[in-house]
Short mmCIF file of C-alpha atoms in Angstrom, two decimals:
data_model
loop_
_atom_site.label_atom_id
_atom_site.label_comp_id
_atom_site.label_asym_id
_atom_site.label_seq_id
_atom_site.Cartn_x
_atom_site.Cartn_y
_atom_site.Cartn_z
CA MET V 1 0.00 0.00 0.00
CA GLU V 2 2.92 2.27 -0.62
CA ASN V 3 2.52 5.38 -2.75
CA LEU V 4 -1.25 5.09 -2.97
CA THR V 5 -3.51 8.08 -2.74
CA ARG V 6 -5.97 8.39 0.10
CA LYS V 7 -8.83 7.42 -2.24
CA GLU V 8 -6.94 4.35 -3.49
CA ARG V 9 -6.17 3.22 0.06
CA LYS V 10 -9.85 3.58 0.94
CA GLU V 11 -10.87 1.55 -2.10
CA VAL V 12 -8.43 -1.22 -1.13
CA ARG V 13 -9.77 -1.28 2.44
CA VAL V 14 -13.37 -1.46 1.17
CA GLU V 15 -12.51 -4.32 -1.21
CA GLU V 16 -10.77 -6.21 1.60
CA ALA V 17 -13.74 -5.67 3.94
CA ILE V 18 -16.14 -6.98 1.30
CA ALA V 19 -13.93 -10.03 0.76
CA ARG V 20 -13.84 -10.72 4.52
CA ALA V 21 -17.62 -10.35 4.82
CA THR V 22 -18.20 -12.67 1.87
CA SER V 23 -15.82 -15.23 3.33
CA ARG V 24 -17.49 -15.00 6.74
CA GLU V 25 -20.96 -15.45 5.24
CA ALA V 26 -19.83 -18.47 3.21
CA PHE V 27 -18.28 -19.99 6.35
CA LEU V 28 -21.42 -19.42 8.41
CA ASN V 29 -23.69 -20.80 5.68
CA LYS V 30 -21.54 -23.93 5.48
CA GLU V 31 -21.01 -24.43 9.21
CA GLY V 32 -24.35 -23.20 10.53
CA ARG V 33 -24.71 -23.00 14.31
CA ALA V 34 -21.20 -24.40 14.90
CA GLY V 35 -19.78 -21.51 12.88
CA TYR V 36 -21.52 -18.94 15.06
CA ILE V 37 -20.25 -20.71 18.18
CA GLN V 38 -16.71 -20.68 16.77
CA LEU V 39 -16.97 -16.93 16.05
CA LEU V 40 -18.20 -16.31 19.60
CA GLN V 41 -15.33 -18.33 21.07
CA HIS V 42 -12.86 -16.33 18.99
CA LEU V 43 -14.36 -13.04 20.22
CA ASN V 44 -14.20 -14.26 23.83
CA THR V 45 -10.53 -15.11 23.36
CA LYS V 46 -9.52 -11.95 21.51
CA PHE V 47 -11.71 -9.49 23.43
CA PRO V 48 -12.48 -11.03 26.86
CA SER V 49 -14.16 -7.90 28.22
CA GLY V 50 -14.98 -6.11 24.96
CA ALA V 51 -17.19 -6.54 21.88
CA VAL V 52 -20.22 -6.83 24.15
CA LYS V 53 -22.79 -5.94 21.49
CA GLU V 54 -21.31 -8.37 18.98
CA LYS V 55 -21.24 -11.16 21.58
CA LYS V 56 -24.88 -10.50 22.52
CA LYS V 57 -25.85 -10.57 18.85
CA LEU V 58 -24.06 -13.89 18.33
CA ASN V 59 -25.63 -15.39 21.47
CA LYS V 60 -29.07 -14.37 20.23
CA ILE V 61 -28.43 -15.99 16.83
CA ILE V 62 -27.02 -19.15 18.42
CA ASN V 63 -30.02 -19.49 20.72
CA SER V 64 -32.44 -19.01 17.83
CA ILE V 65 -30.86 -21.78 15.72
CA LYS V 66 -31.91 -25.32 16.56
CA ASP V 67 -29.31 -28.10 16.45
#
C-alpha cells in the first residue's frame, strides 16, 4: 500500500472488507450453528471484556438456531 492516494487506500480497504464479509458469510452458511459458536469463542478469546454488542448478537443468533 505504498505510494497510494488516500482514495486508493480507501478503495483497497473497502474491497478487503467486502472479501472478509463474503468469506465470513460463506463460512457461516456452510457451518451453521457451529460456525456462530466458533466466532463467539474467537471473540471471547480476543476481546475477553470487549465486543459486548457483537457477543450478545451472536448469542441471540445461536439461541435461535436449533441443532
